Amino acid sequence: FSEIYSKAKRYGFLMPKKEQLLAFFNQVAERVFGEKTDPLNMFAVTCPRYNEEDGLSETANAYLTTLPHIAAVLSKYEIPYKGYVLVDDAEGRLADGLYLDRLGLTMEKYKAECMRNVEAISRVVAEDGRMDKVSVHLFQDIFPNFRSVVDSLERRLYQLTLSDTELRLSMAK
């Protein structure tokens, strides 16, 4: 834990805080003390960068700067892990497509841009031997039901706001 903290301070990356920090250290400790032998799964969701062939988004750059250091510590202490960098491709229908319109993208172009980001991030991961257990995917390839679950939640929340004046007012505040 101290090595992860010292790397965070030295290289300037942010560590989780409060409950997230406790959950992370608990999961690491379970593997250090042999309570669990399955790999620690680490997920990093990054925004895609649009209309720029060579650029990576700020979130992708941040993860690609941080992950090698965390991965090196986990490997050094033989803590099994799998890292997943997920390019967020779940925004295509956001605001009934107005988000894509604002970006000047069609649904097909949006999907192509997200896939281009997966390929660009994958190249960076492949070039860094410290990230040999990190893979890159589209978000919806790993969580295919995400969009339908969110849609259901949004519809239910909308129905609740129609029937519950207090809820509607509290949400407005």
mmCIF file of C-alpha atoms in Angstrom:
data_model
loop_
_atom_site.group_PDB
_atom_site.id
_atom_site.type_symbol
_atom_site.label_atom_id
_atom_site.label_comp_id
_atom_site.label_asym_id
_atom_site.label_seq_id
_atom_site.Cartn_x
_atom_site.Cartn_y
_atom_site.Cartn_z
ATOM 1 C CA PHE A 1 0.000 0.000 0.000
ATOM 2 C CA SER A 2 2.810 2.388 0.820
ATOM 3 C CA GLU A 3 4.433 1.691 -2.546
ATOM 4 C CA ILE A 4 1.201 2.508 -4.375
ATOM 5 C CA TYR A 5 0.898 5.724 -2.345
ATOM 6 C CA SER A 6 4.487 6.747 -2.983
ATOM 7 C CA LYS A 7 4.034 6.193 -6.722
ATOM 8 C CA ALA A 8 0.831 8.243 -6.616
ATOM 9 C CA LYS A 9 2.682 11.114 -4.944
ATOM 10 C CA ARG A 10 5.739 10.833 -7.194
ATOM 11 C CA TYR A 11 3.819 10.664 -10.460
ATOM 12 C CA GLY A 12 0.880 12.852 -9.454
ATOM 13 C CA PHE A 13 -2.039 10.524 -9.989
ATOM 14 C CA LEU A 14 -5.105 10.525 -7.808
ATOM 15 C CA MET A 15 -5.920 7.634 -5.520
ATOM 16 C CA PRO A 16 -9.485 6.657 -4.656
ATOM 17 C CA LYS A 17 -10.943 8.315 -1.577
ATOM 18 C CA LYS A 18 -13.162 7.236 1.336
ATOM 19 C CA GLU A 19 -15.300 4.173 0.562
ATOM 20 C CA GLN A 20 -13.620 3.589 -2.792
ATOM 21 C CA LEU A 21 -10.189 3.580 -1.145
ATOM 22 C CA LEU A 22 -11.342 1.122 1.517
ATOM 23 C CA ALA A 23 -12.906 -1.142 -1.094
ATOM 24 C CA PHE A 24 -9.742 -1.068 -3.230
ATOM 25 C CA PHE A 25 -7.401 -1.846 -0.334
ATOM 26 C CA ASN A 26 -9.768 -4.517 0.952
ATOM 27 C CA GLN A 27 -9.747 -6.223 -2.444
ATOM 28 C CA VAL A 28 -5.958 -6.019 -2.651
ATOM 29 C CA ALA A 29 -5.564 -7.313 0.931
ATOM 30 C CA GLU A 30 -7.839 -10.291 0.211
ATOM 31 C CA ARG A 31 -5.429 -11.336 -2.507
ATOM 32 C CA VAL A 32 -2.258 -10.554 -0.545
ATOM 33 C CA PHE A 33 -3.379 -12.737 2.359
ATOM 34 C CA GLY A 34 -4.691 -15.489 0.092
ATOM 35 C CA GLU A 35 -8.351 -15.118 1.034
ATOM 36 C CA LYS A 36 -9.127 -14.805 -2.669
ATOM 37 C CA THR A 37 -7.162 -16.101 -5.618
ATOM 38 C CA ASP A 38 -9.248 -14.747 -8.481
ATOM 39 C CA PRO A 39 -7.816 -11.718 -10.259
ATOM 40 C CA LEU A 40 -8.583 -8.229 -9.017
ATOM 41 C CA ASN A 41 -10.637 -6.623 -11.784
ATOM 42 C CA MET A 42 -9.871 -2.963 -12.399
ATOM 43 C CA PHE A 43 -12.134 -0.987 -14.726
ATOM 44 C CA ALA A 44 -11.284 2.420 -16.149
ATOM 45 C CA VAL A 45 -13.980 4.057 -18.280
ATOM 46 C CA THR A 46 -12.653 6.687 -20.629
ATOM 47 C CA CYS A 47 -14.326 9.156 -22.911
ATOM 48 C CA PRO A 48 -13.537 8.849 -26.602
ATOM 49 C CA ARG A 49 -11.865 11.687 -28.432
ATOM 50 C CA TYR A 50 -13.687 12.672 -31.577
ATOM 51 C CA ASN A 51 -12.495 13.800 -34.997
ATOM 52 C CA GLU A 52 -8.795 13.621 -34.168
ATOM 53 C CA GLU A 53 -6.963 10.722 -35.747
ATOM 54 C CA ASP A 54 -3.945 10.642 -33.437
ATOM 55 C CA GLY A 55 -5.202 12.074 -30.164
ATOM 56 C CA LEU A 56 -6.342 10.339 -27.013
ATOM 57 C CA SER A 57 -8.831 11.878 -24.611
ATOM 58 C CA GLU A 58 -7.644 13.416 -21.354
ATOM 59 C CA THR A 59 -9.170 10.550 -19.381
ATOM 60 C CA ALA A 60 -7.432 7.963 -21.586
ATOM 61 C CA ASN A 61 -4.097 9.747 -21.139
ATOM 62 C CA ALA A 62 -4.612 9.908 -17.375
ATOM 63 C CA TYR A 63 -5.339 6.177 -17.136
ATOM 64 C CA LEU A 64 -2.457 5.273 -19.433
ATOM 65 C CA THR A 65 -0.121 7.286 -17.218
ATOM 66 C CA THR A 66 -1.433 5.726 -14.000
ATOM 67 C CA LEU A 67 -2.109 2.093 -14.913
ATOM 68 C CA PRO A 68 1.511 1.073 -15.589
ATOM 69 C CA HIS A 69 2.546 2.166 -12.085
ATOM 70 C CA ILE A 70 -0.309 0.371 -10.337
ATOM 71 C CA ALA A 71 0.169 -2.691 -12.549
ATOM 72 C CA ALA A 72 3.900 -2.777 -11.753
ATOM 73 C CA VAL A 73 3.220 -2.808 -7.998
ATOM 74 C CA LEU A 74 0.551 -5.489 -8.293
ATOM 75 C CA SER A 75 2.848 -7.639 -10.441
ATOM 76 C CA LYS A 76 5.818 -7.109 -8.113
ATOM 77 C CA TYR A 77 3.825 -8.520 -5.194
ATOM 78 C CA GLU A 78 2.224 -11.238 -7.346
ATOM 79 C CA ILE A 79 -1.281 -9.912 -6.839
ATOM 80 C CA PRO A 80 -3.404 -11.315 -9.655
ATOM 81 C CA TYR A 81 -5.271 -8.661 -11.599
ATOM 82 C CA LYS A 82 -6.943 -7.872 -14.891
ATOM 83 C CA GLY A 83 -7.247 -4.322 -16.119
ATOM 84 C CA TYR A 84 -9.940 -3.138 -18.483
ATOM 85 C CA VAL A 85 -9.896 0.230 -20.198
ATOM 86 C CA LEU A 86 -13.414 0.767 -21.501
ATOM 87 C CA VAL A 87 -14.140 3.376 -24.152
ATOM 88 C CA ASP A 88 -17.568 4.824 -23.385
ATOM 89 C CA ASP A 89 -19.718 4.053 -26.406
ATOM 90 C CA ALA A 90 -23.015 4.304 -24.519
ATOM 91 C CA GLU A 91 -23.718 7.975 -25.261
ATOM 92 C CA GLY A 92 -25.024 7.569 -28.797
ATOM 93 C CA ARG A 93 -28.674 7.926 -27.872
ATOM 94 C CA LEU A 94 -28.092 10.554 -25.206
ATOM 95 C CA ALA A 95 -30.723 13.292 -25.384
ATOM 96 C CA ASP A 96 -32.397 11.521 -28.319
ATOM 97 C CA GLY A 97 -29.286 11.965 -30.464
ATOM 98 C CA LEU A 98 -28.854 15.697 -29.821
ATOM 99 C CA TYR A 99 -25.476 15.031 -28.192
ATOM 100 C CA LEU A 100 -24.182 13.459 -31.409
ATOM 101 C CA ASP A 101 -25.687 16.262 -33.498
ATOM 102 C CA ARG A 102 -23.835 18.811 -31.383
ATOM 103 C CA LEU A 103 -20.596 16.914 -32.062
ATOM 104 C CA GLY A 104 -21.361 16.703 -35.779
ATOM 105 C CA LEU A 105 -21.554 12.907 -35.683
ATOM 106 C CA THR A 106 -23.972 10.351 -37.032
ATOM 107 C CA MET A 107 -24.495 7.089 -35.136
ATOM 108 C CA GLU A 108 -22.235 5.260 -37.614
ATOM 109 C CA LYS A 109 -19.488 7.887 -37.311
ATOM 110 C CA TYR A 110 -19.833 7.823 -33.515
ATOM 111 C CA LYS A 111 -19.363 4.042 -33.424
ATOM 112 C CA ALA A 112 -16.381 4.320 -35.774
ATOM 113 C CA GLU A 113 -14.823 7.032 -33.583
ATOM 114 C CA CYS A 114 -15.282 4.913 -30.455
ATOM 115 C CA MET A 115 -13.662 1.937 -32.180
ATOM 116 C CA ARG A 116 -10.790 4.142 -33.393
ATOM 117 C CA ASN A 117 -10.231 5.138 -29.762
ATOM 118 C CA VAL A 118 -10.140 1.464 -28.708
ATOM 119 C CA GLU A 119 -7.490 0.800 -31.348
ATOM 120 C CA ALA A 120 -5.408 3.857 -30.403
ATOM 121 C CA ILE A 121 -5.482 3.012 -26.683
ATOM 122 C CA SER A 122 -4.721 -0.650 -27.452
ATOM 123 C CA ARG A 123 -1.554 0.397 -29.314
ATOM 124 C CA VAL A 124 -0.328 2.370 -26.287
ATOM 125 C CA VAL A 125 -1.125 -0.536 -23.931
ATOM 126 C CA ALA A 126 0.673 -3.027 -26.200
ATOM 127 C CA GLU A 127 3.813 -0.855 -26.265
ATOM 128 C CA ASP A 128 4.119 -0.827 -22.465
ATOM 129 C CA GLY A 129 5.148 -4.215 -21.078
ATOM 130 C CA ARG A 130 3.910 -3.265 -17.606
ATOM 131 C CA MET A 131 0.324 -3.401 -18.862
ATOM 132 C CA ASP A 132 0.383 -6.959 -20.198
ATOM 133 C CA LYS A 133 -2.754 -7.814 -18.187
ATOM 134 C CA VAL A 134 -4.677 -4.750 -19.384
ATOM 135 C CA SER A 135 -7.076 -4.962 -22.310
ATOM 136 C CA VAL A 136 -9.116 -2.319 -24.113
ATOM 137 C CA HIS A 137 -12.761 -2.688 -25.130
ATOM 138 C CA LEU A 138 -15.886 -0.782 -25.979
ATOM 139 C CA PHE A 139 -17.927 -0.293 -22.807
ATOM 140 C CA GLN A 140 -20.980 -2.025 -24.260
ATOM 141 C CA ASP A 141 -18.921 -5.083 -25.283
ATOM 142 C CA ILE A 142 -18.193 -5.744 -21.596
ATOM 143 C CA PHE A 143 -21.550 -4.498 -20.256
ATOM 144 C CA PRO A 144 -24.013 -5.217 -23.096
ATOM 145 C CA ASN A 145 -27.132 -4.673 -20.963
ATOM 146 C CA PHE A 146 -26.037 -1.271 -19.649
ATOM 147 C CA ARG A 147 -28.048 0.825 -22.095
ATOM 148 C CA SER A 148 -31.290 -1.112 -21.605
ATOM 149 C CA VAL A 149 -30.915 -0.987 -17.800
ATOM 150 C CA VAL A 150 -30.312 2.773 -17.885
ATOM 151 C CA ASP A 151 -33.258 3.245 -20.240
ATOM 152 C CA SER A 152 -35.507 1.301 -17.852
ATOM 153 C CA LEU A 153 -34.295 3.310 -14.866
ATOM 154 C CA GLU A 154 -34.817 6.596 -16.673
ATOM 155 C CA ARG A 155 -38.356 5.620 -17.706
ATOM 156 C CA ARG A 156 -39.184 4.520 -14.146
ATOM 157 C CA LEU A 157 -37.737 7.694 -12.645
ATOM 158 C CA TYR A 158 -39.748 9.773 -15.100
ATOM 159 C CA GLN A 159 -42.930 7.898 -14.134
ATOM 160 C CA LEU A 160 -42.181 8.461 -10.462
ATOM 161 C CA THR A 161 -41.694 12.189 -10.966
ATOM 162 C CA LEU A 162 -45.067 12.392 -12.701
ATOM 163 C CA SER A 163 -46.845 10.776 -9.792
ATOM 164 C CA ASP A 164 -44.797 12.107 -6.854
ATOM 165 C CA THR A 165 -44.790 15.896 -6.512
ATOM 166 C CA GLU A 166 -42.337 15.854 -3.580
ATOM 167 C CA LEU A 167 -39.835 13.818 -5.556
ATOM 168 C CA ARG A 168 -40.172 16.132 -8.550
ATOM 169 C CA LEU A 169 -39.587 19.208 -6.342
ATOM 170 C CA SER A 170 -36.621 17.658 -4.537
ATOM 171 C CA MET A 171 -35.031 16.756 -7.865
ATOM 172 C CA ALA A 172 -35.562 20.304 -9.119
ATOM 173 C CA LYS A 173 -33.771 21.654 -6.007
#
